[in-house]
PDB file of C-alpha atoms in Angstrom:
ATOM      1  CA  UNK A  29     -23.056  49.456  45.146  1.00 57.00           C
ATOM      2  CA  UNK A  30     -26.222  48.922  42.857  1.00 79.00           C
ATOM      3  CA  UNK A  31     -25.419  46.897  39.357  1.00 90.00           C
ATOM      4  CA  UNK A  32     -24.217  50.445  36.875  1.00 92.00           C
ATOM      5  CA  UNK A  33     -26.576  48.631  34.342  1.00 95.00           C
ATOM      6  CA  UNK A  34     -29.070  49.442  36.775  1.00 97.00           C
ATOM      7  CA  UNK A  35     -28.339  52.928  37.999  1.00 98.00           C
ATOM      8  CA  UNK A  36     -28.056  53.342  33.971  1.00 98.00           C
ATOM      9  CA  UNK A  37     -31.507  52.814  33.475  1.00 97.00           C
ATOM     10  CA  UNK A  38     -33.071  54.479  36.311  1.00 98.00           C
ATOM     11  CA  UNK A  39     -30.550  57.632  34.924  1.00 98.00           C
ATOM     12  CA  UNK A  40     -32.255  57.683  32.022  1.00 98.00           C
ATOM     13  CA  UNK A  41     -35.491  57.522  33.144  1.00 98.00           C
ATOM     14  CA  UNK A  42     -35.820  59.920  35.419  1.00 98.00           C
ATOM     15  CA  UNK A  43     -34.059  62.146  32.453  1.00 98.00           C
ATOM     16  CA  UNK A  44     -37.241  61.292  30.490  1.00 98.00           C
ATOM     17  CA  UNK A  45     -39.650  62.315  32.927  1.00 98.00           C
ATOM     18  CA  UNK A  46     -38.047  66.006  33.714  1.00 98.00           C
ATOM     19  CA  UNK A  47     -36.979  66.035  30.043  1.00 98.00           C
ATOM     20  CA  UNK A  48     -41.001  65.386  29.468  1.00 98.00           C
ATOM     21  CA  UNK A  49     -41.960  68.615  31.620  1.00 97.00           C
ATOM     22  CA  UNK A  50     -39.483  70.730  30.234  1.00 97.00           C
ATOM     23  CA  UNK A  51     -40.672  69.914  26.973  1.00 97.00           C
ATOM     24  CA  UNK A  52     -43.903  71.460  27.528  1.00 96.00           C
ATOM     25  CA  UNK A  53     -42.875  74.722  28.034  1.00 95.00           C
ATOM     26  CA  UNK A  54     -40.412  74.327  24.702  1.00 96.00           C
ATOM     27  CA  UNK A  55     -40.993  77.298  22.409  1.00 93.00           C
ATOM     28  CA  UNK A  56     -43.751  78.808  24.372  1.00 92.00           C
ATOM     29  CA  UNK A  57     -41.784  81.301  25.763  1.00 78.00           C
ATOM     30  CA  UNK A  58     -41.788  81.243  29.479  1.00 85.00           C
ATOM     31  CA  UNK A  59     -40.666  84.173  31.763  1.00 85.00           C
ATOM     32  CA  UNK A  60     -36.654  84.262  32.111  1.00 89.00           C
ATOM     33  CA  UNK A  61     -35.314  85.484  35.465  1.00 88.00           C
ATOM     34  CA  UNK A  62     -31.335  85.874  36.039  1.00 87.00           C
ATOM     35  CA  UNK A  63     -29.842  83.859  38.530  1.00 80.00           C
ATOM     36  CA  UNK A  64     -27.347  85.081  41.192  1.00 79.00           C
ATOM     37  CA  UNK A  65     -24.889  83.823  38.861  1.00 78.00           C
ATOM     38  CA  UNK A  66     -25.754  85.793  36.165  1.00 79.00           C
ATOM     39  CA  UNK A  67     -27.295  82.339  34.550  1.00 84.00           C
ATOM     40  CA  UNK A  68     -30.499  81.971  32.915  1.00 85.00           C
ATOM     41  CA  UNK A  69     -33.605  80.172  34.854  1.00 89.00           C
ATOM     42  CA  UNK A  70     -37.000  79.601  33.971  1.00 92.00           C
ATOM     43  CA  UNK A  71     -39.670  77.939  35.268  1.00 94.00           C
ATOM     44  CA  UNK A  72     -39.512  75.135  33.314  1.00 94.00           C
ATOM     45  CA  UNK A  73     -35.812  74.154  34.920  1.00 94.00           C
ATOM     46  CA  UNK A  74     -37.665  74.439  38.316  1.00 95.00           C
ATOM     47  CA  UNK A  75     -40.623  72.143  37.705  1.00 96.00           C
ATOM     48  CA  UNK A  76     -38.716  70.087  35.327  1.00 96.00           C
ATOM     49  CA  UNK A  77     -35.871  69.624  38.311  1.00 95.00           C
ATOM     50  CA  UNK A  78     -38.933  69.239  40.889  1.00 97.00           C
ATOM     51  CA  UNK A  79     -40.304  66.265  39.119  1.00 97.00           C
ATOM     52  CA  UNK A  80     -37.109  64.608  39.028  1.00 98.00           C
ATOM     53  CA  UNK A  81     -36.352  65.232  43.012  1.00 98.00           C
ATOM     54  CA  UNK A  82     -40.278  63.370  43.184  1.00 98.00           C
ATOM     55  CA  UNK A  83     -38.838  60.619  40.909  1.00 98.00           C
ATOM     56  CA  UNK A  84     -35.752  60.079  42.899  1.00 98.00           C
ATOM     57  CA  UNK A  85     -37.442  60.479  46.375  1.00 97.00           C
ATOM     58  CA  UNK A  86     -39.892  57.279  46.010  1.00 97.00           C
ATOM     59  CA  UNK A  87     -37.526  54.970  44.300  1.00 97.00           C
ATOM     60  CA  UNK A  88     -33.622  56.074  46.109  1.00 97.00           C
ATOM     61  CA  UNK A  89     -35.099  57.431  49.272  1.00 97.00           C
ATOM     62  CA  UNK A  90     -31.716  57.553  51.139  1.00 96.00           C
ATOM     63  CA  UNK A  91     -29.656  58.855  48.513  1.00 98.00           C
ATOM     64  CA  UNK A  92     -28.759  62.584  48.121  1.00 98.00           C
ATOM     65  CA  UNK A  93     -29.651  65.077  45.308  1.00 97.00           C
ATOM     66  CA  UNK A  94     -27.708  67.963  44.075  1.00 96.00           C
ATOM     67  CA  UNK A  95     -29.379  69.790  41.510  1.00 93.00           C
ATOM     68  CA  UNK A  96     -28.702  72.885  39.713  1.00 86.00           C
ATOM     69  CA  UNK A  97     -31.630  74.660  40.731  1.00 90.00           C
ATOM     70  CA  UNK A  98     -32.678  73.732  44.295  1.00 91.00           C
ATOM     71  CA  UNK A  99     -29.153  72.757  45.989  1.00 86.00           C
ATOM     72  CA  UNK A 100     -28.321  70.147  48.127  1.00 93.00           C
ATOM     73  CA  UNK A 101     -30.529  67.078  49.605  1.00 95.00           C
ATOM     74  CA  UNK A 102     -29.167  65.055  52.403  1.00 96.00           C
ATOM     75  CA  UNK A 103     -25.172  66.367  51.832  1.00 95.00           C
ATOM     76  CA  UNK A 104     -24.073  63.130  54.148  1.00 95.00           C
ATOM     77  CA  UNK A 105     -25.528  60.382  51.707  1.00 97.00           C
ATOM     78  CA  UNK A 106     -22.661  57.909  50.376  1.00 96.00           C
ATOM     79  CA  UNK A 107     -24.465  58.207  47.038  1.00 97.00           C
ATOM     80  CA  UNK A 108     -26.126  61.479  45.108  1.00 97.00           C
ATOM     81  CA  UNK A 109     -27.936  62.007  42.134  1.00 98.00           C
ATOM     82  CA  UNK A 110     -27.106  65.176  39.914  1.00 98.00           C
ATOM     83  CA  UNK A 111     -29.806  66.928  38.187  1.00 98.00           C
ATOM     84  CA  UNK A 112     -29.212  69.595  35.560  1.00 96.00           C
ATOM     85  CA  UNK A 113     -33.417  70.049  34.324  1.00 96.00           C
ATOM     86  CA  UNK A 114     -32.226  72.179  31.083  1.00 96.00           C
ATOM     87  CA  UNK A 115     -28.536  72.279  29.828  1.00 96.00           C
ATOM     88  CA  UNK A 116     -28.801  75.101  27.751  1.00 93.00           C
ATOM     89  CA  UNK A 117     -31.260  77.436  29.416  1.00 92.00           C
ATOM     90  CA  UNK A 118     -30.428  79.871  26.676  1.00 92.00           C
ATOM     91  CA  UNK A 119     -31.064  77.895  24.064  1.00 94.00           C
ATOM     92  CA  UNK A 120     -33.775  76.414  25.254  1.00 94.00           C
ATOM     93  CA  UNK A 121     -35.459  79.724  25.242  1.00 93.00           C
ATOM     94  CA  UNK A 122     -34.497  80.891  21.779  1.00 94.00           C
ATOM     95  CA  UNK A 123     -36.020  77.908  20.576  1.00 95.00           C
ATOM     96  CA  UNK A 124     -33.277  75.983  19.451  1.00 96.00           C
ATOM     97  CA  UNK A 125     -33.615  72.042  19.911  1.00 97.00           C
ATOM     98  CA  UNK A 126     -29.944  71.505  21.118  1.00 97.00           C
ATOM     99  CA  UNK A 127     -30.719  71.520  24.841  1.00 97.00           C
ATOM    100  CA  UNK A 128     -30.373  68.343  26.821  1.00 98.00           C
ATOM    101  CA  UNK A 129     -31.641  66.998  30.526  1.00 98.00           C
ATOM    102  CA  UNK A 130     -28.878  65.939  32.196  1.00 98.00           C
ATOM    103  CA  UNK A 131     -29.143  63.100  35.170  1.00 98.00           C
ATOM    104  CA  UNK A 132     -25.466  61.331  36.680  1.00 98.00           C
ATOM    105  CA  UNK A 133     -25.688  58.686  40.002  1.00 98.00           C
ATOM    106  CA  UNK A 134     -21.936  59.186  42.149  1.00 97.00           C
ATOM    107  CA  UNK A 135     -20.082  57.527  44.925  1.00 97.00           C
ATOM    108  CA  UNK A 136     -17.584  60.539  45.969  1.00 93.00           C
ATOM    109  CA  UNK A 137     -16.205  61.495  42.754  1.00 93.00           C
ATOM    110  CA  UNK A 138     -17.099  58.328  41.170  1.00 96.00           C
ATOM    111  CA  UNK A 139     -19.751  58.705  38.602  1.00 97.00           C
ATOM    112  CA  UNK A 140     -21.445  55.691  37.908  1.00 98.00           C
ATOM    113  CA  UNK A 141     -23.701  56.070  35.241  1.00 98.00           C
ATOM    114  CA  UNK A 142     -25.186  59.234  33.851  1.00 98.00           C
ATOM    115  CA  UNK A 143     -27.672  60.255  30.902  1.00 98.00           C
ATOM    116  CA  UNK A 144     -28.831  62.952  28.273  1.00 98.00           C
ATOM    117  CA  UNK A 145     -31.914  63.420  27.152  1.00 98.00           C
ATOM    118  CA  UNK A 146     -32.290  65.765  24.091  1.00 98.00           C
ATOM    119  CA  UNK A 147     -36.592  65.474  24.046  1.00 98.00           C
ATOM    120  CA  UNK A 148     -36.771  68.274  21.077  1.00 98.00           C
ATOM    121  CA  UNK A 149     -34.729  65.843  19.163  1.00 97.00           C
ATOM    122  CA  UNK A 150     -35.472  62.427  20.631  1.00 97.00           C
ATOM    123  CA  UNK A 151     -32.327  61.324  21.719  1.00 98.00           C
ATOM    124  CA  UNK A 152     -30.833  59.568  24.241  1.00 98.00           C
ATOM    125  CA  UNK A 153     -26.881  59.039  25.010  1.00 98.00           C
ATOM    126  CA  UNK A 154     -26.362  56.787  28.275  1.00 98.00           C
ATOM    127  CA  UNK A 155     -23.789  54.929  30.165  1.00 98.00           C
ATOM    128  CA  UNK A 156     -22.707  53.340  32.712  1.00 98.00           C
ATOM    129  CA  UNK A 157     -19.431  52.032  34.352  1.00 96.00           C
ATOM    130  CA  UNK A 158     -18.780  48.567  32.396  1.00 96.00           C
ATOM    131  CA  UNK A 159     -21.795  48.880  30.309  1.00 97.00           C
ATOM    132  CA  UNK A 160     -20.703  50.684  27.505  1.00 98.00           C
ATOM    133  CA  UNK A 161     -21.876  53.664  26.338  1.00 98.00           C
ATOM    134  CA  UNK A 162     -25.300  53.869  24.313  1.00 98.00           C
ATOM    135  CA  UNK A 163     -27.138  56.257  21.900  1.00 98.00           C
ATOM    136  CA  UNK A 164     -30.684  55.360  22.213  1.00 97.00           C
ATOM    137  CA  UNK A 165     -30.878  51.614  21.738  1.00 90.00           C
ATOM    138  CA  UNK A 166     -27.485  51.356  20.045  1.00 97.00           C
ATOM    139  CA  UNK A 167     -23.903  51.285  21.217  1.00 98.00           C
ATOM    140  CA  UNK A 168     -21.689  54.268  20.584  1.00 98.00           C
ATOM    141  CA  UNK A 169     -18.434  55.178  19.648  1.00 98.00           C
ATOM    142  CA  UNK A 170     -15.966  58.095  19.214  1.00 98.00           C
ATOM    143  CA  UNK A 171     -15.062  58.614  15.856  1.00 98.00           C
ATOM    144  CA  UNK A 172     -11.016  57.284  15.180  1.00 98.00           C
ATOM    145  CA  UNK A 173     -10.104  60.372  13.043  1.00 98.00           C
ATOM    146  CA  UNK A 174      -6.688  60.839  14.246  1.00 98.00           C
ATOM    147  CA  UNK A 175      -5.978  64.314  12.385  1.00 98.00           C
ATOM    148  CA  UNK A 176      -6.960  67.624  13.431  1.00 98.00           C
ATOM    149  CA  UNK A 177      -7.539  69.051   9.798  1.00 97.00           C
ATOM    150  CA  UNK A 178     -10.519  66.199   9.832  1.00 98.00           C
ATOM    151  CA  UNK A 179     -11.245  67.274  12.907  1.00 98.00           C
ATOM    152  CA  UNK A 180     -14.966  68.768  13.956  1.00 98.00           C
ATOM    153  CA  UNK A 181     -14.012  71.078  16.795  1.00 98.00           C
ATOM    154  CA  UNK A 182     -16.739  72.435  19.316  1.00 98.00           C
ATOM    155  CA  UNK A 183     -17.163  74.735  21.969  1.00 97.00           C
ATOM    156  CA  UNK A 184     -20.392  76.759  23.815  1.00 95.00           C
ATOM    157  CA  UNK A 185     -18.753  80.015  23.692  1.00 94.00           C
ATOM    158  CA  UNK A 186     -15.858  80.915  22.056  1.00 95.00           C
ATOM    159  CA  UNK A 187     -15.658  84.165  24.300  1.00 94.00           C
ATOM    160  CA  UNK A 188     -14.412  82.628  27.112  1.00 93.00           C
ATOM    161  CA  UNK A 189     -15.949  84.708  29.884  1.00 89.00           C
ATOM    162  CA  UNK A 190     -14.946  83.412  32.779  1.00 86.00           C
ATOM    163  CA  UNK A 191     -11.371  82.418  31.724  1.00 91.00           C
ATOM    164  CA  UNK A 192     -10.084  84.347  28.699  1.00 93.00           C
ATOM    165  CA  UNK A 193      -6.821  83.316  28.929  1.00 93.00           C
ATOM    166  CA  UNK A 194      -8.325  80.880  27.470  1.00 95.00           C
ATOM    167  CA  UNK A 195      -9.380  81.861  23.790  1.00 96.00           C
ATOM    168  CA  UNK A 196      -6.274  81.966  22.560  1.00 96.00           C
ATOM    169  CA  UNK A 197      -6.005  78.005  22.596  1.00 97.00           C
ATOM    170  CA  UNK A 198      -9.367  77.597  21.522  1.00 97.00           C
ATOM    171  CA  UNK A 199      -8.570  80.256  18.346  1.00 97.00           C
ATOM    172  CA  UNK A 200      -5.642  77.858  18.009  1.00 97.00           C
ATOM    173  CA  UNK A 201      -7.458  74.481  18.217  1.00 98.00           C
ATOM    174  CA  UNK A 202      -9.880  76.191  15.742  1.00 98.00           C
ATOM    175  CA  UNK A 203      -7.786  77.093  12.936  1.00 97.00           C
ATOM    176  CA  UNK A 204      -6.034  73.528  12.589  1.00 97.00           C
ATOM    177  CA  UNK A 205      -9.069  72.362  12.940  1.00 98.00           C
ATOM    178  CA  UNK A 206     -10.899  70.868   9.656  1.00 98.00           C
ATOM    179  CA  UNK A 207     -14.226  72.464  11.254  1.00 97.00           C
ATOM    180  CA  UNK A 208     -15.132  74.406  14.263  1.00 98.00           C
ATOM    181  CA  UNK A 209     -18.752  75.289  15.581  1.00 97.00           C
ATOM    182  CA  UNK A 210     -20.550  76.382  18.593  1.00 93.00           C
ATOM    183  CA  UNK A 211     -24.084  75.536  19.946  1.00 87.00           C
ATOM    184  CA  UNK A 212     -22.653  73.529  22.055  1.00 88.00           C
ATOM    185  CA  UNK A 213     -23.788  72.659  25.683  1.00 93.00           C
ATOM    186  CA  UNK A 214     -24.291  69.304  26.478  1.00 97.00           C
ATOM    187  CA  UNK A 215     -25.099  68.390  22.756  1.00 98.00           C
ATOM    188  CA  UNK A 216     -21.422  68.871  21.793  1.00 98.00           C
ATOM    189  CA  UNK A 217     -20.737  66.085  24.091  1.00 98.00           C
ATOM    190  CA  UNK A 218     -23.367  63.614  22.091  1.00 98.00           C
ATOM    191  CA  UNK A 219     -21.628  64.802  18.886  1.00 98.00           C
ATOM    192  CA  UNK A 220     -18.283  63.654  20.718  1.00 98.00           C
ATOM    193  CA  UNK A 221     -19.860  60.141  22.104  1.00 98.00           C
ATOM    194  CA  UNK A 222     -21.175  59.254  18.857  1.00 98.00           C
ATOM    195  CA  UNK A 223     -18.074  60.060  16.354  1.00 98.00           C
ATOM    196  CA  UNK A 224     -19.958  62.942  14.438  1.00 98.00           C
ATOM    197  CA  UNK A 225     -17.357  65.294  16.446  1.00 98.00           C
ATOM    198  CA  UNK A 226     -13.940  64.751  17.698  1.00 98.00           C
ATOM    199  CA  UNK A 227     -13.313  67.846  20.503  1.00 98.00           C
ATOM    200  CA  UNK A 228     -16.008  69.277  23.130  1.00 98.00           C
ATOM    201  CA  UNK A 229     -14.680  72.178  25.283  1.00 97.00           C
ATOM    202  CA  UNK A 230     -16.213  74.064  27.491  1.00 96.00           C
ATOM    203  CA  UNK A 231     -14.994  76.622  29.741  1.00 91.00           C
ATOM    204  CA  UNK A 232     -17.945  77.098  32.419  1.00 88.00           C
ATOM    205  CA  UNK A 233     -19.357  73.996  33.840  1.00 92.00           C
ATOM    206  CA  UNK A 234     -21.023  72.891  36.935  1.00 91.00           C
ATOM    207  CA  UNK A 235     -20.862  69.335  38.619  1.00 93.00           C
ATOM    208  CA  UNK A 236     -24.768  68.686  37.305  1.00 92.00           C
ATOM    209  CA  UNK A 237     -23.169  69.783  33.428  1.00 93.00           C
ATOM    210  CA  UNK A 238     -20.543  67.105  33.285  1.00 96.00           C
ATOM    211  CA  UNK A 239     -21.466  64.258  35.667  1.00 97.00           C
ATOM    212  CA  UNK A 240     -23.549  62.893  33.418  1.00 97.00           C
ATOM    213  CA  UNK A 241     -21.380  63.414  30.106  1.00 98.00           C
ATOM    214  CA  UNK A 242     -18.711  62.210  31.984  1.00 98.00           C
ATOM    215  CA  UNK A 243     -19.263  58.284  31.503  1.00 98.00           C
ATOM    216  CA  UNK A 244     -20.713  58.687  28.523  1.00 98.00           C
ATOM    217  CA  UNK A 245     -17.228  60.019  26.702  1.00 98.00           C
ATOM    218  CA  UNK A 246     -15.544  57.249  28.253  1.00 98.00           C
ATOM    219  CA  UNK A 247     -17.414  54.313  27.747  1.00 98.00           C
ATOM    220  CA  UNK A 248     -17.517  55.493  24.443  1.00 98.00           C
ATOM    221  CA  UNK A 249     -13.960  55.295  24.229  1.00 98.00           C
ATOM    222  CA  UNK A 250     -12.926  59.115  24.381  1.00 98.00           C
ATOM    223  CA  UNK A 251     -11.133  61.169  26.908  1.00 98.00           C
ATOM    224  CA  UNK A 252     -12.516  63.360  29.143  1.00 98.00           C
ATOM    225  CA  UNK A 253      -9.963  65.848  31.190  1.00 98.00           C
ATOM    226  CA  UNK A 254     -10.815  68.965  33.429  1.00 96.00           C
ATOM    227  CA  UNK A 255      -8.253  72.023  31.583  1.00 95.00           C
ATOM    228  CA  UNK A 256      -5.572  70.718  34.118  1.00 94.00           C
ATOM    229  CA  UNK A 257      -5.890  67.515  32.802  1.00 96.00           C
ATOM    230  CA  UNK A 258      -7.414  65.635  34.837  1.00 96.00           C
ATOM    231  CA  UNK A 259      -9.762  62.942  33.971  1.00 97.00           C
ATOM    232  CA  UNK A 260     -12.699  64.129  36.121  1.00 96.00           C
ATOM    233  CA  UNK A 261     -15.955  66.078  35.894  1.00 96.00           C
ATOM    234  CA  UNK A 262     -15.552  67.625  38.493  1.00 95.00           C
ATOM    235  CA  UNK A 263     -12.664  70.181  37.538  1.00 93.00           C
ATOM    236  CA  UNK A 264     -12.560  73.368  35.646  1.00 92.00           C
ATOM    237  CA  UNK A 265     -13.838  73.325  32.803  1.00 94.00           C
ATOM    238  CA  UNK A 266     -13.699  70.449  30.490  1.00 97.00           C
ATOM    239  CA  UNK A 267     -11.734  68.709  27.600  1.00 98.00           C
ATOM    240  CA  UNK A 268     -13.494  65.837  25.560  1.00 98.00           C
ATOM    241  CA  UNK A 269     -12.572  64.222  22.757  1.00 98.00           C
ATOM    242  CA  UNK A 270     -11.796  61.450  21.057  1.00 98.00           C
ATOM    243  CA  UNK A 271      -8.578  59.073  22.022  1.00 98.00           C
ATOM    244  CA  UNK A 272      -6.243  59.501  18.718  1.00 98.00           C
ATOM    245  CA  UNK A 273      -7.095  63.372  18.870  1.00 98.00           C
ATOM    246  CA  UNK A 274      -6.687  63.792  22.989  1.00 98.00           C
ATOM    247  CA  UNK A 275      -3.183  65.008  23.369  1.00 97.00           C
ATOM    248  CA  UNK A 276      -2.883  67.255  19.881  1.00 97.00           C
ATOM    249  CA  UNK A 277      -6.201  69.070  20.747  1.00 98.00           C
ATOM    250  CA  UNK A 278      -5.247  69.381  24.679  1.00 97.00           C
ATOM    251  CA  UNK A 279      -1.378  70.872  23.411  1.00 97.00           C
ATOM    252  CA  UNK A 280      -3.122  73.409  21.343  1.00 97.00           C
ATOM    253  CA  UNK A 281      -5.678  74.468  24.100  1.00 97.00           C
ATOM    254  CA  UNK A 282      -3.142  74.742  26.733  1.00 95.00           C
ATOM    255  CA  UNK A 283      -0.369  76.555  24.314  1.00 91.00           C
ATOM    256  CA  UNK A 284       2.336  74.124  22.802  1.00 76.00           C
ATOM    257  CA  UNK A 285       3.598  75.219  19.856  1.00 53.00           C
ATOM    258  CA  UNK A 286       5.364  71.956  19.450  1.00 52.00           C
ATOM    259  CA  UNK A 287       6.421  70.489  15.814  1.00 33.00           C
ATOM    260  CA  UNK A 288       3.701  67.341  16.512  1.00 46.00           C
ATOM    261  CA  UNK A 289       0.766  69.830  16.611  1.00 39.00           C
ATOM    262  CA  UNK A 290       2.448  72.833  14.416  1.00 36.00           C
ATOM    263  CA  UNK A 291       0.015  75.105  12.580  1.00 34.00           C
ATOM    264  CA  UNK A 292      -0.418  73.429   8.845  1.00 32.00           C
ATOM    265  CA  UNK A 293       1.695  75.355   6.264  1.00 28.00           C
TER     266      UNK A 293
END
C-alpha cells in the first residue's frame, strides 16, 4: 500500500485540476440534462470528471476508477479512485458557491485518503489514514460542543425523498437543536471537519459523495456512521458529527425518546 500521506496529496490534486474545469463553467449557465436517476448533470461534471480519469490514468495506471458520471474502470483493480466532478450539481447551477469536487483512493472498503475541493470558495479539507485531517494548510478539528441546544445541525434536504421515514428524526434533531440549516452537500461535511458545525446528515448518497468525506470526519476526530450505524461510507445514507454529540444526535434521528436526549422543556 502507497504511504496515505501520499495518496493524500495526489487526492487533492487531482481534486484541483477537475475542480479547475468545473470552475469555468461556474455561473455561466451551462445546459442541464436529467440523469436516469432523476439527478442533475451538466457538462461541466463530464469534462470536469474526464480530466480527472486523464490525471489518474498517467500517474496510477493500474488502479481502477469509479466515477459518478462515466462508471466503472478496470472493476478487478485491488485499488480505485472515486470521482464525484461536482457535489452539488444543483447548486452549482443556481450559482451558489457551496459545491465541492470530491476525490477518495480505497482498498475494498478501506478509504485511504480522500479530498474536497470547494474552488468558488478556495478551500480545501483533506486526509488521510494516520495523517490527520487538514483544512487547507492547517490541521482540523471537530468542534467539542457536547450539547445539542449549541448544536449547528445540517442536512441537504430536509424532505427526505428517498426515505421519508426519515424526517421525522431529522424534525426531531432539528428542534433540540441550537441551529439547523440546509445547503448542505458535501460542504456540510467541511462545516463538520472544521468545528463550525456539529451534525451532517444526508439521506441520498453515492460511494463517490462520501468516500472522500469519509476520512476527513475521522481524522478530524468525528464520527461518521451509515443510518444503521455503521462506521462506513459506503452505507445508506450518512451520519456525521462530532464525538461528544454522536450518540444524542444518532438517538434522535433514529427515534429514542429517551430521558438523555428528551426534548428541552
Amino acid at each position: 500500500m502507497d504511504d496515505p500521506g501520499r495518496l493524500m496529496q495526489a487526492a487533492a490534486e487531482v481534486a484541483r485540476v477537475a475542480g479547475a474545469v468545473a470552475l469555468g463553467y461556474y455561473r455561466r449557465a451551462p445546459e442541464v440534462e436529467t440523469k436516469a436517476d432523476g439527478s442533475p448533470v451538466t457538462i461541466a461534471d463530464r469534462n470536469a470528471e474526464e480530466a480527472a480519469r486523464r490525471w489518474l490514468e498517467a500517474r496510477f495506471p493500474g488502479d481502477g476508477v469509479h466515477g459518478e458520471e462515466f462508471g466503472v474502470t478496470r472493476p478487478d483493480a485491488v485499488r480505485r479512485w472515486l470521482l464525484d466532478p461536482i457535489d452539488g450539481t444543483r447548486t452549482f447551477v443556481r450559482g451558489v458557491p457551496l459545491w465541492g469536487t470530491l476525490v477518495a483512493v480505497a482498498e475494498g472498503a478501506t478509504v485511504l485518503a480522500g479530498a474536497a475541493w470547494f474552488p468558488a470558495l478556495d478551500e480545501m479539507l483533506a486526509a488521510g489514514i494516520g495523517c490527520g485531517a487538514w483544512h487547507n494548510d492547517s490541521r482540523c478539528r471537530v468542534s467539542s460542543v457536547a450539547e445539542l441546544d449549541q448544536a449547528a445541525v445540517l442536512v441537504t434536504d430536509d424532505r427526505f425523498p428517498d426515505s421519508p421515514s426519515r424526517r421525522d428524526g431529522w424534525r426531531a434533531l432539528a428542534h433540540r437543536a441550537g441551529m439547523a440549516r440546509t445547503w448542505g452537500d458535501c460542504y456540510g461535511y467541511l462545516l463538520v471537519a472544521t468545528g463550525r458545525a456539529e451534525v451532517m446528515i444526508d439521506d441520498r448518497v453515492g460511494p463517490w459523495d462520501t468516500a472522500a468525506l469519509y476520512p476527513a470526519i475521522v481524522e478530524a476526530g468525528g464520527v461518521f456512521t451509515d443510518w444503521e450505524g455503521q462506521a462506513t461510507p459506503f452505507g445508506s445514507g450518512a451520519i456525521a458529527s462530532n464525538a461528544a454529540l454522536a450518540r444524542p444526535a444518532r438517538a434522535l434521528l433514529m427515534g429514542d425518546s429517551s430521558p438523555a436526549v428528551a426534548p428541552r422543556g
